[in-house]
PDB file of C-alpha atoms in Angstrom:
ATOM      1  CA  ILE A   1     136.132  86.055  85.620  1.00 89.00           C
ATOM      2  CA  SER A   2     133.969  88.147  87.926  1.00 94.00           C
ATOM      3  CA  ASN A   3     133.871  85.570  90.765  1.00 96.00           C
ATOM      4  CA  ASP A   4     136.222  83.020  92.293  1.00 98.00           C
ATOM      5  CA  LEU A   5     138.289  80.650  90.141  1.00 98.00           C
ATOM      6  CA  THR A   6     139.035  77.057  91.161  1.00 97.00           C
ATOM      7  CA  LEU A   7     141.587  75.041  89.160  1.00 97.00           C
ATOM      8  CA  THR A   8     142.117  71.375  90.046  1.00 96.00           C
ATOM      9  CA  SER A   9     144.460  69.012  88.212  1.00 95.00           C
ATOM     10  CA  SER A  10     146.256  65.710  88.527  1.00 94.00           C
ATOM     11  CA  ALA A  11     148.557  66.459  85.567  1.00 93.00           C
ATOM     12  CA  GLY A  12     149.859  70.015  86.001  1.00 92.00           C
ATOM     13  CA  ILE A  13     148.325  73.330  84.938  1.00 96.00           C
ATOM     14  CA  SER A  14     149.299  75.723  82.139  1.00 96.00           C
ATOM     15  CA  GLN A  15     147.610  78.482  80.182  1.00 96.00           C
ATOM     16  CA  SER A  16     147.280  79.672  76.603  1.00 96.00           C
ATOM     17  CA  SER A  17     145.849  83.133  77.375  1.00 97.00           C
ATOM     18  CA  PHE A  18     145.853  85.568  80.286  1.00 98.00           C
ATOM     19  CA  LEU A  19     143.586  85.188  83.332  1.00 98.00           C
ATOM     20  CA  ASP A  20     141.685  88.140  84.830  1.00 98.00           C
ATOM     21  CA  VAL A  21     140.114  86.981  88.108  1.00 98.00           C
ATOM     22  CA  ASP A  22     138.178  89.437  90.287  1.00 97.00           C
ATOM     23  CA  GLY A  23     137.570  86.954  93.135  1.00 98.00           C
ATOM     24  CA  ALA A  24     139.814  84.517  94.957  1.00 98.00           C
ATOM     25  CA  THR A  25     141.828  81.909  93.040  1.00 98.00           C
ATOM     26  CA  TYR A  26     142.203  78.357  94.367  1.00 98.00           C
ATOM     27  CA  ILE A  27     144.714  76.091  92.621  1.00 97.00           C
ATOM     28  CA  THR A  28     145.217  72.406  93.463  1.00 96.00           C
ATOM     29  CA  ASN A  29     147.684  70.153  91.646  1.00 95.00           C
ATOM     30  CA  SER A  30     148.048  66.608  92.975  1.00 93.00           C
ATOM     31  CA  SER A  31     150.772  65.598  90.489  1.00 90.00           C
ATOM     32  CA  THR A  32     154.481  66.398  90.443  1.00 91.00           C
ATOM     33  CA  SER A  33     153.912  68.205  87.129  1.00 92.00           C
ATOM     34  CA  SER A  34     154.283  71.965  87.298  1.00 94.00           C
ATOM     35  CA  ILE A  35     151.818  74.823  87.448  1.00 96.00           C
ATOM     36  CA  ALA A  36     152.704  77.487  84.868  1.00 97.00           C
ATOM     37  CA  LEU A  37     150.432  80.521  85.108  1.00 98.00           C
ATOM     38  CA  ASP A  38     153.088  82.915  83.868  1.00 97.00           C
ATOM     39  CA  ASN A  39     151.293  85.050  81.280  1.00 98.00           C
ATOM     40  CA  ALA A  40     152.295  88.719  81.721  1.00 97.00           C
ATOM     41  CA  GLY A  41     148.642  89.747  81.318  1.00 98.00           C
ATOM     42  CA  ASN A  42     147.381  87.758  84.317  1.00 98.00           C
ATOM     43  CA  ASP A  43     145.544  89.821  86.934  1.00 98.00           C
ATOM     44  CA  PHE A  44     144.591  88.045  90.152  1.00 98.00           C
ATOM     45  CA  THR A  45     142.627  90.658  92.136  1.00 97.00           C
ATOM     46  CA  GLY A  46     141.718  88.405  95.080  1.00 97.00           C
ATOM     47  CA  PRO A  47     144.033  86.165  97.084  1.00 98.00           C
ATOM     48  CA  VAL A  48     145.710  83.223  95.321  1.00 98.00           C
ATOM     49  CA  SER A  49     145.813  79.964  97.315  1.00 98.00           C
ATOM     50  CA  ILE A  50     147.893  77.061  96.002  1.00 97.00           C
ATOM     51  CA  ALA A  51     148.352  73.405  96.985  1.00 96.00           C
ATOM     52  CA  SER A  52     150.778  71.599  94.689  1.00 95.00           C
ATOM     53  CA  ASN A  53     153.162  68.657  94.562  1.00 93.00           C
ATOM     54  CA  GLY A  54     155.015  70.322  91.661  1.00 92.00           C
ATOM     55  CA  ALA A  55     156.858  73.552  90.981  1.00 95.00           C
ATOM     56  CA  VAL A  56     154.853  76.755  90.452  1.00 97.00           C
ATOM     57  CA  SER A  57     155.479  79.726  88.158  1.00 97.00           C
ATOM     58  CA  LEU A  58     153.036  82.596  88.691  1.00 98.00           C
ATOM     59  CA  GLN A  59     152.873  86.050  87.110  1.00 98.00           C
ATOM     60  CA  ASP A  60     150.548  88.985  87.878  1.00 98.00           C
ATOM     61  CA  ALA A  61     150.318  92.284  85.989  1.00 97.00           C
ATOM     62  CA  THR A  62     149.541  94.100  89.257  1.00 97.00           C
ATOM     63  CA  GLU A  63     149.927  93.401  92.981  1.00 97.00           C
ATOM     64  CA  LEU A  64     149.673  89.807  94.200  1.00 98.00           C
ATOM     65  CA  VAL A  65     148.125  88.596  97.475  1.00 98.00           C
ATOM     66  CA  PHE A  66     148.715  85.021  98.618  1.00 98.00           C
ATOM     67  CA  GLY A  67     146.209  82.960 100.557  1.00 97.00           C
ATOM     68  CA  THR A  68     147.169  79.617 102.092  1.00 96.00           C
ATOM     69  CA  THR A  69     149.939  78.193  99.911  1.00 96.00           C
ATOM     70  CA  THR A  70     151.636  74.815 100.334  1.00 95.00           C
ATOM     71  CA  LEU A  71     154.084  73.191  97.932  1.00 95.00           C
ATOM     72  CA  SER A  72     155.427  69.722  98.670  1.00 92.00           C
ATOM     73  CA  GLY A  73     157.327  67.051  96.828  1.00 79.00           C
ATOM     74  CA  VAL A  74     160.716  67.111  95.136  1.00 74.00           C
ATOM     75  CA  ALA A  75     160.045  70.283  93.108  1.00 80.00           C
ATOM     76  CA  ASP A  76     158.614  72.423  95.892  1.00 90.00           C
ATOM     77  CA  HIS A  77     159.739  75.812  94.609  1.00 95.00           C
ATOM     78  CA  MET A  78     157.787  78.810  93.361  1.00 97.00           C
ATOM     79  CA  THR A  79     158.803  81.642  91.042  1.00 97.00           C
ATOM     80  CA  VAL A  80     156.684  84.797  91.257  1.00 98.00           C
ATOM     81  CA  VAL A  81     156.741  87.846  88.987  1.00 98.00           C
ATOM     82  CA  ALA A  82     154.453  90.738  89.941  1.00 97.00           C
ATOM     83  CA  ASN A  83     154.193  94.286  88.698  1.00 97.00           C
ATOM     84  CA  GLY A  84     153.125  95.439  92.147  1.00 97.00           C
ATOM     85  CA  SER A  85     153.485  94.572  95.813  1.00 98.00           C
ATOM     86  CA  VAL A  86     153.507  90.946  96.991  1.00 98.00           C
ATOM     87  CA  THR A  87     151.674  90.273 100.284  1.00 98.00           C
ATOM     88  CA  GLN A  88     149.826  87.486 102.064  1.00 98.00           C
ATOM     89  CA  ILE A  89     146.784  86.805 104.235  1.00 97.00           C
ATOM     90  CA  SER A  90     147.766  83.250 105.318  1.00 96.00           C
ATOM     91  CA  GLY A  91     150.886  81.196 105.905  1.00 95.00           C
ATOM     92  CA  MET A  92     153.034  79.735 103.138  1.00 97.00           C
ATOM     93  CA  ASP A  93     154.999  76.449 103.203  1.00 95.00           C
ATOM     94  CA  MET A  94     157.473  75.420 100.489  1.00 95.00           C
ATOM     95  CA  GLY A  95     161.109  74.774  99.655  1.00 94.00           C
ATOM     96  CA  GLU A  96     162.231  77.867  97.780  1.00 95.00           C
ATOM     97  CA  LEU A  97     160.459  81.096  96.859  1.00 96.00           C
ATOM     98  CA  THR A  98     161.872  83.467  94.220  1.00 97.00           C
ATOM     99  CA  ILE A  99     160.172  86.849  93.802  1.00 97.00           C
ATOM    100  CA  THR A 100     160.495  89.626  91.233  1.00 97.00           C
ATOM    101  CA  ALA A 101     158.311  92.528  92.369  1.00 97.00           C
ATOM    102  CA  GLY A 102     159.980  95.244  90.326  1.00 87.00           C
ATOM    103  CA  VAL A 103     161.186  98.740  91.060  1.00 89.00           C
ATOM    104  CA  GLY A 104     159.201 100.567  93.741  1.00 95.00           C
ATOM    105  CA  ASN A 105     157.149  97.528  94.792  1.00 98.00           C
ATOM    106  CA  ASP A 106     157.322  96.041  98.289  1.00 98.00           C
ATOM    107  CA  VAL A 107     157.323  92.397  99.383  1.00 98.00           C
ATOM    108  CA  THR A 108     155.671  91.759 102.769  1.00 98.00           C
ATOM    109  CA  LEU A 109     155.451  88.096 103.782  1.00 98.00           C
ATOM    110  CA  THR A 110     155.356  88.291 107.578  1.00 97.00           C
ATOM    111  CA  ASN A 111     152.921  85.556 108.631  1.00 97.00           C
ATOM    112  CA  ALA A 112     154.306  83.651 111.650  1.00 94.00           C
ATOM    113  CA  GLY A 113     153.231  80.371 110.001  1.00 94.00           C
ATOM    114  CA  ASN A 114     155.543  80.807 107.000  1.00 96.00           C
ATOM    115  CA  ASP A 115     157.936  77.891 106.495  1.00 95.00           C
ATOM    116  CA  PHE A 116     160.450  78.193 103.653  1.00 95.00           C
ATOM    117  CA  ASP A 117     163.795  76.513 103.064  1.00 94.00           C
ATOM    118  CA  ALA A 118     165.195  79.388 100.967  1.00 95.00           C
ATOM    119  CA  TRP A 119     164.312  82.819  99.593  1.00 95.00           C
ATOM    120  CA  SER A 120     165.514  84.809  96.597  1.00 96.00           C
ATOM    121  CA  ILE A 121     164.513  88.369  95.757  1.00 96.00           C
ATOM    122  CA  VAL A 122     165.363  89.275  92.155  1.00 96.00           C
ATOM    123  CA  SER A 123     164.057  92.832  92.554  1.00 97.00           C
ATOM    124  CA  ALA A 124     161.881  94.700  95.052  1.00 98.00           C
ATOM    125  CA  ASN A 125     161.781  97.937  97.025  1.00 98.00           C
ATOM    126  CA  ASN A 126     161.268  97.268 100.757  1.00 98.00           C
ATOM    127  CA  VAL A 127     161.220  93.612 101.818  1.00 98.00           C
ATOM    128  CA  SER A 128     159.858  92.180 105.101  1.00 98.00           C
ATOM    129  CA  LEU A 129     160.001  88.402 105.579  1.00 97.00           C
ATOM    130  CA  GLN A 130     159.231  86.030 108.449  1.00 97.00           C
ATOM    131  CA  ASP A 131     159.908  82.304 108.776  1.00 96.00           C
ATOM    132  CA  ALA A 132     158.963  79.779 111.461  1.00 95.00           C
ATOM    133  CA  ASN A 133     162.430  78.157 111.530  1.00 93.00           C
ATOM    134  CA  SER A 134     165.839  78.389 109.827  1.00 92.00           C
ATOM    135  CA  ILE A 135     166.192  79.952 106.376  1.00 93.00           C
ATOM    136  CA  SER A 136     168.763  80.155 103.590  1.00 95.00           C
ATOM    137  CA  LEU A 137     169.093  83.415 101.713  1.00 95.00           C
ATOM    138  CA  ASN A 138     169.939  83.044  98.049  1.00 95.00           C
ATOM    139  CA  SER A 139     170.550  86.191  96.005  1.00 94.00           C
ATOM    140  CA  PHE A 140     168.768  89.394  97.083  1.00 95.00           C
ATOM    141  CA  ASN A 141     168.444  92.692  95.215  1.00 96.00           C
ATOM    142  CA  VAL A 142     166.548  95.136  97.443  1.00 97.00           C
ATOM    143  CA  ASP A 143     166.284  98.820  96.511  1.00 97.00           C
ATOM    144  CA  GLY A 144     164.993  99.835  99.959  1.00 97.00           C
ATOM    145  CA  GLU A 145     165.103  98.210 103.393  1.00 98.00           C
ATOM    146  CA  LEU A 146     165.245  94.516 104.323  1.00 97.00           C
ATOM    147  CA  THR A 147     163.727  93.071 107.498  1.00 97.00           C
ATOM    148  CA  LEU A 148     164.048  89.357 108.211  1.00 96.00           C
ATOM    149  CA  VAL A 149     162.672  87.561 111.284  1.00 96.00           C
ATOM    150  CA  THR A 150     163.096  83.822 111.817  1.00 95.00           C
ATOM    151  CA  ASP A 151     162.865  81.405 114.737  1.00 93.00           C
ATOM    152  CA  GLY A 152     165.962  79.536 113.499  1.00 93.00           C
ATOM    153  CA  ALA A 153     169.327  80.157 111.915  1.00 93.00           C
ATOM    154  CA  ILE A 154     169.865  82.505 108.963  1.00 93.00           C
ATOM    155  CA  THR A 155     172.356  81.338 106.317  1.00 93.00           C
ATOM    156  CA  GLU A 156     173.496  83.515 103.426  1.00 92.00           C
ATOM    157  CA  ILE A 157     174.420  81.449 100.377  1.00 92.00           C
ATOM    158  CA  GLY A 158     174.138  84.026  97.583  1.00 92.00           C
ATOM    159  CA  ASN A 159     174.973  87.650  96.819  1.00 94.00           C
ATOM    160  CA  MET A 160     172.997  90.283  98.719  1.00 95.00           C
ATOM    161  CA  SER A 161     172.488  93.875  97.646  1.00 96.00           C
ATOM    162  CA  VAL A 162     170.410  96.037 100.004  1.00 97.00           C
ATOM    163  CA  ALA A 163     170.383  99.798  99.375  1.00 97.00           C
ATOM    164  CA  GLY A 164     168.772 100.717 102.722  1.00 98.00           C
ATOM    165  CA  ALA A 165     168.994  99.405 106.252  1.00 98.00           C
ATOM    166  CA  ALA A 166     168.980  95.643 106.851  1.00 97.00           C
ATOM    167  CA  SER A 167     167.660  94.019 110.018  1.00 96.00           C
ATOM    168  CA  PHE A 168     168.106  90.315 110.805  1.00 94.00           C
ATOM    169  CA  THR A 169     166.510  88.609 113.824  1.00 94.00           C
ATOM    170  CA  ALA A 170     167.303  84.922 114.272  1.00 92.00           C
ATOM    171  CA  GLY A 171     165.811  82.571 116.861  1.00 84.00           C
ATOM    172  CA  SER A 172     167.168  82.979 120.398  1.00 77.00           C
ATOM    173  CA  ALA A 173     169.463  79.937 120.071  1.00 74.00           C
ATOM    174  CA  ASN A 174     170.972  81.485 116.910  1.00 74.00           C
ATOM    175  CA  ASN A 175     171.656  85.092 117.919  1.00 59.00           C
TER     176      ASN A 175
END
């Protein structure tokens, strides 16, 4: 698709073949059914913006850039697999985000408007994350450095493996 792609559903979204989108991708799902765009051949060149009441599974064969992304409802978690860096141009709001960026690929989600309940990093090189309030850290596997900034408390609930330096900055009431 040489331009933007807009997907709107009230019953979930899935795919039977890969998507190659040169422009921005806008996904809206008003149901609690999931969005499953997890074909290994997907290539979202422009930013991907998502509004969903259901869980999201997203895969990109190259780097992935998020636009405004909001997940709400009971299943407000997203699983991301990218064969490249994962970045953003707008804030993200959801329960849990799990990212696999792969060896040598960085994750940079440092928008001050980010609001997550929990993060998991399955694999990535350098990771920089920011959250507007408290955050729970599930399992982390970081080959490089980890930088985490939050305005609330930081709670570790899973195993963490960070090969390089790790920096944690919690809100002033939590230092």
